[in-house]
């Protein structure tokens, strides 16, 4: 190597007597390298000018965690927004920030999520994931946690699974809040109210349903609750469910979308000229903002995606037994940010 040639990773590998893959792991601050080897690679990188003394000292500090976020794939606008925010967070990461990756897993597919947990645990020190309540997922989570990978569920959890913390809302309280709003805002003291969800396999959705039903029975027994429809966070399915609900219950006075893709519901209400039906959903995204402004939606429950991401990273970096629930934000047409 001449003075005019910029040092390469292969030069470090040759001097240190290690593989190019090992040097790559050290320079990219990934796990899987013994501390003695890492120190030798950094020393040679400094000696040949690949790293400055200052950079080598920073690299010599404790390695940042490798983190993965696993999110459901699909057309849910809030989850797409969450993925975009994770990518933006990756783009502005500094050298001492966690090394973060994000992958989308087929929605509602417990087997795919369990496989993704096991696969990513080989690289990741910590994984945040949108949980599906299913035996395969619970078993994979227990196995991965026992192997030393930190786990945190986001938005929807796995219940009281040991060593797996949760970052998200108090979903039962969220459901009760939705029931309270519909009971207070409905244009009639009697009539039917309906729920639409992504899937009961998401504990968040089943807990919101339970909270909603409890307050309806407690405070609004005169309102008739129609059994929950599963729309799989798909706008088309939600649209068809809403048309069927309107046909089934001409006295429908309220709809609570427990999951996402509310645009299908607001579309059906507009087409049937039933925007007097009180409609509450989740996730402040362009479609729900538009529905609030045009009057086909009354309220949107939101959890700021950036705050959710930072809370997940914090919970993975500094584990605590039970992180506090995140703050629920409620938007109406009059207080849109």
mmCIF file of C-alpha atoms in Angstrom:
data_model
loop_
_atom_site.group_PDB
_atom_site.id
_atom_site.type_symbol
_atom_site.label_atom_id
_atom_site.label_comp_id
_atom_site.label_asym_id
_atom_site.label_seq_id
_atom_site.Cartn_x
_atom_site.Cartn_y
_atom_site.Cartn_z
ATOM 1 C CA UNK A 1 0.000 0.000 0.000
ATOM 2 C CA UNK A 2 1.509 3.392 -1.022
ATOM 3 C CA UNK A 3 1.036 6.689 0.849
ATOM 4 C CA UNK A 4 -1.249 7.902 -1.911
ATOM 5 C CA UNK A 5 -3.567 4.891 -1.602
ATOM 6 C CA UNK A 6 -6.485 5.169 0.785
ATOM 7 C CA UNK A 7 -6.458 2.312 3.328
ATOM 8 C CA UNK A 8 -9.084 -0.376 2.724
ATOM 9 C CA UNK A 9 -10.829 -2.886 4.967
ATOM 10 C CA UNK A 10 -8.781 -5.631 3.298
ATOM 11 C CA UNK A 11 -5.565 -3.918 4.472
ATOM 12 C CA UNK A 12 -6.815 -4.008 8.055
ATOM 13 C CA UNK A 13 -7.828 -7.656 7.734
ATOM 14 C CA UNK A 14 -4.396 -8.642 6.372
ATOM 15 C CA UNK A 15 -2.530 -6.806 9.146
ATOM 16 C CA UNK A 16 -4.788 -8.141 11.917
ATOM 17 C CA UNK A 17 -4.888 -11.700 10.595
ATOM 18 C CA UNK A 18 -8.673 -11.817 10.584
ATOM 19 C CA UNK A 19 -11.345 -12.155 7.915
ATOM 20 C CA UNK A 20 -12.759 -9.249 5.961
ATOM 21 C CA UNK A 21 -16.172 -10.064 7.485
ATOM 22 C CA UNK A 22 -14.730 -9.618 10.974
ATOM 23 C CA UNK A 23 -13.294 -6.212 10.087
ATOM 24 C CA UNK A 24 -16.639 -5.219 8.563
ATOM 25 C CA UNK A 25 -18.439 -6.178 11.783
ATOM 26 C CA UNK A 26 -16.019 -4.112 13.864
ATOM 27 C CA UNK A 27 -16.155 -1.021 11.632
ATOM 28 C CA UNK A 28 -19.969 -1.224 11.450
ATOM 29 C CA UNK A 29 -20.163 -1.826 15.214
ATOM 30 C CA UNK A 30 -22.028 -5.110 14.991
ATOM 31 C CA UNK A 31 -22.089 -7.977 17.434
ATOM 32 C CA UNK A 32 -20.241 -11.270 17.053
ATOM 33 C CA UNK A 33 -16.618 -10.126 17.613
ATOM 34 C CA UNK A 34 -14.574 -10.786 20.744
ATOM 35 C CA UNK A 35 -13.408 -7.673 22.578
ATOM 36 C CA UNK A 36 -9.730 -8.596 22.151
ATOM 37 C CA UNK A 37 -10.163 -8.978 18.386
ATOM 38 C CA UNK A 38 -12.182 -5.772 18.151
ATOM 39 C CA UNK A 39 -9.459 -3.848 19.980
ATOM 40 C CA UNK A 40 -6.751 -5.243 17.668
ATOM 41 C CA UNK A 41 -8.723 -4.308 14.530
ATOM 42 C CA UNK A 42 -9.322 -0.762 15.812
ATOM 43 C CA UNK A 43 -5.656 -0.360 16.724
ATOM 44 C CA UNK A 44 -4.534 -1.330 13.212
ATOM 45 C CA UNK A 45 -7.253 0.833 11.625
ATOM 46 C CA UNK A 46 -5.794 3.793 13.503
ATOM 47 C CA UNK A 47 -2.157 2.888 12.715
ATOM 48 C CA UNK A 48 -2.718 2.733 8.943
ATOM 49 C CA UNK A 49 -4.912 5.832 8.861
ATOM 50 C CA UNK A 50 -8.284 4.222 8.179
ATOM 51 C CA UNK A 51 -9.600 5.811 11.378
ATOM 52 C CA UNK A 52 -8.397 8.945 13.129
ATOM 53 C CA UNK A 53 -7.285 8.634 16.748
ATOM 54 C CA UNK A 54 -10.498 10.342 17.808
ATOM 55 C CA UNK A 55 -12.671 7.983 15.739
ATOM 56 C CA UNK A 56 -10.792 4.936 17.024
ATOM 57 C CA UNK A 57 -11.432 6.063 20.596
ATOM 58 C CA UNK A 58 -15.143 6.466 19.888
ATOM 59 C CA UNK A 59 -15.258 3.052 18.255
ATOM 60 C CA UNK A 60 -13.491 1.635 21.274
ATOM 61 C CA UNK A 61 -16.351 2.559 23.588
ATOM 62 C CA UNK A 62 -19.194 0.153 24.242
ATOM 63 C CA UNK A 63 -20.761 -0.999 20.993
ATOM 64 C CA UNK A 64 -24.267 0.396 20.327
ATOM 65 C CA UNK A 65 -27.053 -2.140 20.264
ATOM 66 C CA UNK A 66 -28.247 -3.722 17.036
ATOM 67 C CA UNK A 67 -32.022 -3.179 17.000
ATOM 68 C CA UNK A 68 -34.742 -4.448 14.696
ATOM 69 C CA UNK A 69 -38.343 -3.269 14.417
ATOM 70 C CA UNK A 70 -40.846 -5.741 12.970
ATOM 71 C CA UNK A 71 -44.064 -4.147 11.701
ATOM 72 C CA UNK A 72 -47.112 -5.623 9.944
ATOM 73 C CA UNK A 73 -47.174 -5.193 6.182
ATOM 74 C CA UNK A 74 -50.326 -4.101 4.408
ATOM 75 C CA UNK A 75 -52.366 -1.014 3.606
ATOM 76 C CA UNK A 76 -52.845 0.369 7.129
ATOM 77 C CA UNK A 77 -51.874 4.059 6.716
ATOM 78 C CA UNK A 78 -50.696 4.466 10.312
ATOM 79 C CA UNK A 79 -48.358 1.477 10.102
ATOM 80 C CA UNK A 80 -46.959 2.756 6.800
ATOM 81 C CA UNK A 81 -46.371 6.121 8.488
ATOM 82 C CA UNK A 82 -44.690 4.364 11.415
ATOM 83 C CA UNK A 83 -42.364 2.549 8.994
ATOM 84 C CA UNK A 84 -41.489 5.838 7.295
ATOM 85 C CA UNK A 85 -40.671 7.400 10.657
ATOM 86 C CA UNK A 86 -38.414 4.454 11.561
ATOM 87 C CA UNK A 87 -36.545 4.899 8.264
ATOM 88 C CA UNK A 88 -36.200 8.637 8.971
ATOM 89 C CA UNK A 89 -34.839 7.791 12.431
ATOM 90 C CA UNK A 90 -32.290 5.462 10.830
ATOM 91 C CA UNK A 91 -31.245 8.217 8.413
ATOM 92 C CA UNK A 92 -30.362 10.655 11.177
ATOM 93 C CA UNK A 93 -28.652 8.151 13.504
ATOM 94 C CA UNK A 94 -25.276 9.101 14.926
ATOM 95 C CA UNK A 95 -22.288 6.836 15.505
ATOM 96 C CA UNK A 96 -23.287 6.067 19.092
ATOM 97 C CA UNK A 97 -26.995 5.550 18.363
ATOM 98 C CA UNK A 98 -28.409 2.034 18.092
ATOM 99 C CA UNK A 99 -27.863 0.374 14.732
ATOM 100 C CA UNK A 100 -31.512 0.181 13.677
ATOM 101 C CA UNK A 101 -33.248 -1.855 10.974
ATOM 102 C CA UNK A 102 -36.948 -2.154 10.078
ATOM 103 C CA UNK A 103 -38.747 -5.040 8.370
ATOM 104 C CA UNK A 104 -42.392 -5.555 7.423
ATOM 105 C CA UNK A 105 -43.932 -8.964 8.152
ATOM 106 C CA UNK A 106 -47.103 -10.301 6.532
ATOM 107 C CA UNK A 107 -50.027 -8.980 8.573
ATOM 108 C CA UNK A 108 -51.931 -11.397 10.829
ATOM 109 C CA UNK A 109 -49.469 -14.215 9.987
ATOM 110 C CA UNK A 110 -48.272 -15.703 13.287
ATOM 111 C CA UNK A 111 -45.925 -18.184 11.620
ATOM 112 C CA UNK A 112 -44.200 -15.439 9.623
ATOM 113 C CA UNK A 113 -43.757 -13.307 12.750
ATOM 114 C CA UNK A 114 -42.347 -16.221 14.763
ATOM 115 C CA UNK A 115 -39.863 -16.989 11.972
ATOM 116 C CA UNK A 116 -38.863 -13.321 11.747
ATOM 117 C CA UNK A 117 -38.184 -13.176 15.498
ATOM 118 C CA UNK A 118 -35.885 -16.185 15.341
ATOM 119 C CA UNK A 119 -34.138 -15.060 12.161
ATOM 120 C CA UNK A 120 -33.426 -11.518 13.339
ATOM 121 C CA UNK A 121 -32.252 -12.637 16.781
ATOM 122 C CA UNK A 122 -29.088 -13.941 15.099
ATOM 123 C CA UNK A 123 -28.088 -10.337 14.330
ATOM 124 C CA UNK A 124 -30.059 -8.177 16.739
ATOM 125 C CA UNK A 125 -29.341 -7.470 20.369
ATOM 126 C CA UNK A 126 -32.900 -6.198 20.735
ATOM 127 C CA UNK A 127 -36.175 -6.470 18.807
ATOM 128 C CA UNK A 128 -39.328 -4.367 18.964
ATOM 129 C CA UNK A 129 -42.341 -5.987 17.317
ATOM 130 C CA UNK A 130 -46.068 -5.553 16.775
ATOM 131 C CA UNK A 131 -47.263 -8.728 18.487
ATOM 132 C CA UNK A 132 -49.827 -11.276 17.336
ATOM 133 C CA UNK A 133 -51.322 -13.175 20.260
ATOM 134 C CA UNK A 134 -50.687 -16.742 19.129
ATOM 135 C CA UNK A 135 -48.889 -19.784 20.636
ATOM 136 C CA UNK A 136 -46.269 -19.779 17.857
ATOM 137 C CA UNK A 137 -45.377 -16.159 18.543
ATOM 138 C CA UNK A 138 -45.278 -16.650 22.313
ATOM 139 C CA UNK A 139 -43.008 -19.688 21.939
ATOM 140 C CA UNK A 140 -40.650 -17.842 19.581
ATOM 141 C CA UNK A 141 -40.542 -14.839 21.922
ATOM 142 C CA UNK A 142 -39.691 -17.040 24.916
ATOM 143 C CA UNK A 143 -36.963 -18.793 22.920
ATOM 144 C CA UNK A 144 -35.429 -15.554 21.643
ATOM 145 C CA UNK A 145 -35.552 -13.881 25.067
ATOM 146 C CA UNK A 146 -33.914 -16.936 26.664
ATOM 147 C CA UNK A 147 -31.116 -16.582 24.099
ATOM 148 C CA UNK A 148 -30.322 -13.098 25.385
ATOM 149 C CA UNK A 149 -32.077 -10.891 22.832
ATOM 150 C CA UNK A 150 -34.091 -8.113 24.441
ATOM 151 C CA UNK A 151 -37.729 -7.916 23.352
ATOM 152 C CA UNK A 152 -40.335 -5.170 23.497
ATOM 153 C CA UNK A 153 -43.805 -5.314 21.996
ATOM 154 C CA UNK A 154 -45.216 -2.119 20.501
ATOM 155 C CA UNK A 155 -48.891 -1.103 20.074
ATOM 156 C CA UNK A 156 -50.136 -4.675 20.703
ATOM 157 C CA UNK A 157 -48.597 -6.981 23.299
ATOM 158 C CA UNK A 158 -48.447 -10.628 24.379
ATOM 159 C CA UNK A 159 -49.915 -10.211 27.841
ATOM 160 C CA UNK A 160 -47.841 -11.026 30.897
ATOM 161 C CA UNK A 161 -45.048 -12.844 29.076
ATOM 162 C CA UNK A 162 -41.882 -12.825 31.218
ATOM 163 C CA UNK A 163 -38.984 -10.677 30.025
ATOM 164 C CA UNK A 164 -41.054 -8.971 27.296
ATOM 165 C CA UNK A 165 -41.963 -5.356 28.064
ATOM 166 C CA UNK A 166 -44.646 -3.390 26.236
ATOM 167 C CA UNK A 167 -44.695 0.120 24.802
ATOM 168 C CA UNK A 168 -48.097 1.474 23.848
ATOM 169 C CA UNK A 169 -51.422 2.726 25.108
ATOM 170 C CA UNK A 170 -53.615 1.374 27.883
ATOM 171 C CA UNK A 171 -55.908 -0.205 25.316
ATOM 172 C CA UNK A 172 -58.744 -1.088 27.648
ATOM 173 C CA UNK A 173 -58.896 2.553 28.746
ATOM 174 C CA UNK A 174 -58.784 3.583 25.080
ATOM 175 C CA UNK A 175 -61.797 1.396 24.334
ATOM 176 C CA UNK A 176 -63.716 2.841 27.275
ATOM 177 C CA UNK A 177 -62.903 6.343 26.057
ATOM 178 C CA UNK A 178 -64.240 5.500 22.597
ATOM 179 C CA UNK A 179 -67.429 4.113 24.141
ATOM 180 C CA UNK A 180 -67.843 7.216 26.268
ATOM 181 C CA UNK A 181 -67.451 9.539 23.287
ATOM 182 C CA UNK A 182 -69.892 7.608 21.112
ATOM 183 C CA UNK A 183 -72.409 7.436 23.945
ATOM 184 C CA UNK A 184 -72.170 11.190 24.496
ATOM 185 C CA UNK A 185 -71.978 12.264 20.839
ATOM 186 C CA UNK A 186 -74.579 9.934 19.295
ATOM 187 C CA UNK A 187 -77.483 11.912 17.821
ATOM 188 C CA UNK A 188 -80.024 9.559 19.436
ATOM 189 C CA UNK A 189 -80.466 8.088 22.919
ATOM 190 C CA UNK A 190 -81.334 4.728 21.374
ATOM 191 C CA UNK A 191 -80.047 2.745 18.428
ATOM 192 C CA UNK A 192 -77.212 0.463 17.413
ATOM 193 C CA UNK A 193 -73.449 0.917 17.718
ATOM 194 C CA UNK A 194 -70.892 -1.234 15.899
ATOM 195 C CA UNK A 195 -67.222 -2.113 16.106
ATOM 196 C CA UNK A 196 -64.797 -2.865 13.272
ATOM 197 C CA UNK A 197 -61.332 -4.271 14.012
ATOM 198 C CA UNK A 198 -58.264 -5.513 12.223
ATOM 199 C CA UNK A 199 -58.202 -8.843 14.053
ATOM 200 C CA UNK A 200 -58.857 -10.175 17.536
ATOM 201 C CA UNK A 201 -55.440 -11.842 17.235
ATOM 202 C CA UNK A 202 -54.090 -8.388 18.109
ATOM 203 C CA UNK A 203 -54.513 -8.091 21.855
ATOM 204 C CA UNK A 204 -54.724 -4.310 21.444
ATOM 205 C CA UNK A 205 -57.885 -4.747 19.380
ATOM 206 C CA UNK A 206 -59.526 -7.255 21.724
ATOM 207 C CA UNK A 207 -58.699 -5.075 24.765
ATOM 208 C CA UNK A 208 -60.195 -2.006 23.072
ATOM 209 C CA UNK A 209 -63.309 -4.042 22.302
ATOM 210 C CA UNK A 210 -63.552 -5.178 25.929
ATOM 211 C CA UNK A 211 -63.186 -1.631 27.205
ATOM 212 C CA UNK A 212 -65.814 -0.361 24.776
ATOM 213 C CA UNK A 213 -68.309 -3.078 25.744
ATOM 214 C CA UNK A 214 -67.777 -2.504 29.470
ATOM 215 C CA UNK A 215 -68.638 1.189 29.360
ATOM 216 C CA UNK A 216 -71.569 0.650 27.002
ATOM 217 C CA UNK A 217 -73.097 -1.792 29.476
ATOM 218 C CA UNK A 218 -72.248 0.463 32.409
ATOM 219 C CA UNK A 219 -73.334 3.879 31.106
ATOM 220 C CA UNK A 220 -75.273 3.429 27.860
ATOM 221 C CA UNK A 221 -77.375 0.248 28.160
ATOM 222 C CA UNK A 222 -79.983 1.775 25.858
ATOM 223 C CA UNK A 223 -77.546 1.488 22.923
ATOM 224 C CA UNK A 224 -77.518 -1.903 21.182
ATOM 225 C CA UNK A 225 -74.025 -3.222 20.392
ATOM 226 C CA UNK A 226 -73.577 -5.163 17.149
ATOM 227 C CA UNK A 227 -70.874 -7.848 17.201
ATOM 228 C CA UNK A 228 -67.428 -6.785 16.019
ATOM 229 C CA UNK A 229 -66.500 -7.232 12.353
ATOM 230 C CA UNK A 230 -62.885 -8.013 11.390
ATOM 231 C CA UNK A 231 -61.730 -5.913 8.435
ATOM 232 C CA UNK A 232 -58.003 -6.832 8.611
ATOM 233 C CA UNK A 233 -57.046 -3.139 8.436
ATOM 234 C CA UNK A 234 -58.078 -3.121 4.780
ATOM 235 C CA UNK A 235 -60.048 -0.138 3.449
ATOM 236 C CA UNK A 236 -61.995 -2.288 0.983
ATOM 237 C CA UNK A 237 -63.077 -4.795 3.628
ATOM 238 C CA UNK A 238 -64.009 -1.997 6.034
ATOM 239 C CA UNK A 239 -66.079 -0.350 3.299
ATOM 240 C CA UNK A 240 -68.041 -3.554 2.664
ATOM 241 C CA UNK A 241 -68.523 -4.193 6.376
ATOM 242 C CA UNK A 242 -69.918 -0.694 6.850
ATOM 243 C CA UNK A 243 -72.402 -1.056 3.989
ATOM 244 C CA UNK A 244 -73.560 -4.359 5.524
ATOM 245 C CA UNK A 245 -73.894 -2.747 8.970
ATOM 246 C CA UNK A 246 -75.978 0.092 7.557
ATOM 247 C CA UNK A 247 -78.276 -2.450 5.892
ATOM 248 C CA UNK A 248 -78.433 -4.630 9.008
ATOM 249 C CA UNK A 249 -79.134 -1.773 11.411
ATOM 250 C CA UNK A 250 -81.015 1.205 9.918
ATOM 251 C CA UNK A 251 -80.909 2.743 13.419
ATOM 252 C CA UNK A 252 -77.069 2.696 13.517
ATOM 253 C CA UNK A 253 -75.836 5.730 15.489
ATOM 254 C CA UNK A 254 -72.141 4.940 16.085
ATOM 255 C CA UNK A 255 -69.110 3.077 14.712
ATOM 256 C CA UNK A 256 -65.776 2.550 16.464
ATOM 257 C CA UNK A 257 -62.946 1.368 14.208
ATOM 258 C CA UNK A 258 -60.677 -0.432 16.653
ATOM 259 C CA UNK A 259 -57.960 -0.881 14.016
ATOM 260 C CA UNK A 260 -56.830 1.066 10.944
ATOM 261 C CA UNK A 261 -57.794 1.975 7.356
ATOM 262 C CA UNK A 262 -60.749 4.129 8.374
ATOM 263 C CA UNK A 263 -61.119 5.563 4.864
ATOM 264 C CA UNK A 264 -63.300 2.635 3.831
ATOM 265 C CA UNK A 265 -65.772 3.358 6.622
ATOM 266 C CA UNK A 266 -65.951 7.100 5.960
ATOM 267 C CA UNK A 267 -66.456 6.378 2.245
ATOM 268 C CA UNK A 268 -69.440 4.140 2.975
ATOM 269 C CA UNK A 269 -70.972 6.720 5.328
ATOM 270 C CA UNK A 270 -70.619 9.442 2.684
ATOM 271 C CA UNK A 271 -72.068 7.307 -0.098
ATOM 272 C CA UNK A 272 -75.103 6.367 1.999
ATOM 273 C CA UNK A 273 -75.490 9.950 3.250
ATOM 274 C CA UNK A 274 -75.115 8.693 6.826
ATOM 275 C CA UNK A 275 -72.406 11.045 8.109
ATOM 276 C CA UNK A 276 -74.624 11.739 11.144
ATOM 277 C CA UNK A 277 -73.401 8.347 12.430
ATOM 278 C CA UNK A 278 -70.794 9.092 15.100
ATOM 279 C CA UNK A 279 -67.532 7.610 13.851
ATOM 280 C CA UNK A 280 -64.317 7.227 15.870
ATOM 281 C CA UNK A 281 -61.077 5.595 14.688
ATOM 282 C CA UNK A 282 -57.327 5.380 15.176
ATOM 283 C CA UNK A 283 -54.223 6.964 13.622
ATOM 284 C CA UNK A 284 -53.925 10.574 12.467
ATOM 285 C CA UNK A 285 -52.956 10.114 8.811
ATOM 286 C CA UNK A 286 -53.945 11.982 5.616
ATOM 287 C CA UNK A 287 -57.106 9.879 5.162
ATOM 288 C CA UNK A 288 -58.406 10.366 8.711
ATOM 289 C CA UNK A 289 -57.486 14.065 8.643
ATOM 290 C CA UNK A 290 -59.538 14.442 5.465
ATOM 291 C CA UNK A 291 -62.472 12.564 7.019
ATOM 292 C CA UNK A 292 -62.405 14.831 10.085
ATOM 293 C CA UNK A 293 -62.380 17.949 7.942
ATOM 294 C CA UNK A 294 -65.260 16.829 5.731
ATOM 295 C CA UNK A 295 -67.361 15.683 8.699
ATOM 296 C CA UNK A 296 -67.572 11.942 8.001
ATOM 297 C CA UNK A 297 -65.450 11.213 11.109
ATOM 298 C CA UNK A 298 -65.841 12.707 14.585
ATOM 299 C CA UNK A 299 -62.645 11.842 16.466
ATOM 300 C CA UNK A 300 -59.281 10.169 15.902
ATOM 301 C CA UNK A 301 -57.216 8.495 18.612
ATOM 302 C CA UNK A 302 -53.501 8.801 17.966
ATOM 303 C CA UNK A 303 -50.116 7.923 19.408
ATOM 304 C CA UNK A 304 -47.330 9.996 17.928
ATOM 305 C CA UNK A 305 -45.183 7.602 15.840
ATOM 306 C CA UNK A 306 -41.925 9.397 16.685
ATOM 307 C CA UNK A 307 -42.660 9.210 20.417
ATOM 308 C CA UNK A 308 -43.571 5.530 20.032
ATOM 309 C CA UNK A 309 -40.278 4.779 18.259
ATOM 310 C CA UNK A 310 -38.195 6.646 20.839
ATOM 311 C CA UNK A 311 -40.047 4.955 23.698
ATOM 312 C CA UNK A 312 -39.374 1.541 22.130
ATOM 313 C CA UNK A 313 -35.668 2.324 21.654
ATOM 314 C CA UNK A 314 -35.452 3.559 25.230
ATOM 315 C CA UNK A 315 -37.171 0.435 26.576
ATOM 316 C CA UNK A 316 -34.774 -1.796 24.612
ATOM 317 C CA UNK A 317 -31.719 0.209 25.661
ATOM 318 C CA UNK A 318 -32.625 0.565 29.329
ATOM 319 C CA UNK A 319 -34.911 -2.334 30.214
ATOM 320 C CA UNK A 320 -37.442 -1.749 32.962
ATOM 321 C CA UNK A 321 -40.078 -4.196 34.233
ATOM 322 C CA UNK A 322 -43.158 -2.209 33.203
ATOM 323 C CA UNK A 323 -42.847 0.967 31.107
ATOM 324 C CA UNK A 324 -45.655 3.437 31.680
ATOM 325 C CA UNK A 325 -48.422 3.530 29.033
ATOM 326 C CA UNK A 326 -48.008 6.190 26.382
ATOM 327 C CA UNK A 327 -50.240 9.242 26.325
ATOM 328 C CA UNK A 328 -53.406 9.033 24.229
ATOM 329 C CA UNK A 329 -53.962 11.982 21.902
ATOM 330 C CA UNK A 330 -57.512 12.683 20.690
ATOM 331 C CA UNK A 331 -58.105 14.872 17.644
ATOM 332 C CA UNK A 332 -61.296 16.490 16.469
ATOM 333 C CA UNK A 333 -61.754 18.727 13.459
ATOM 334 C CA UNK A 334 -61.259 21.795 15.655
ATOM 335 C CA UNK A 335 -57.884 20.829 17.186
ATOM 336 C CA UNK A 336 -56.026 19.284 14.236
ATOM 337 C CA UNK A 337 -52.297 20.049 14.458
#
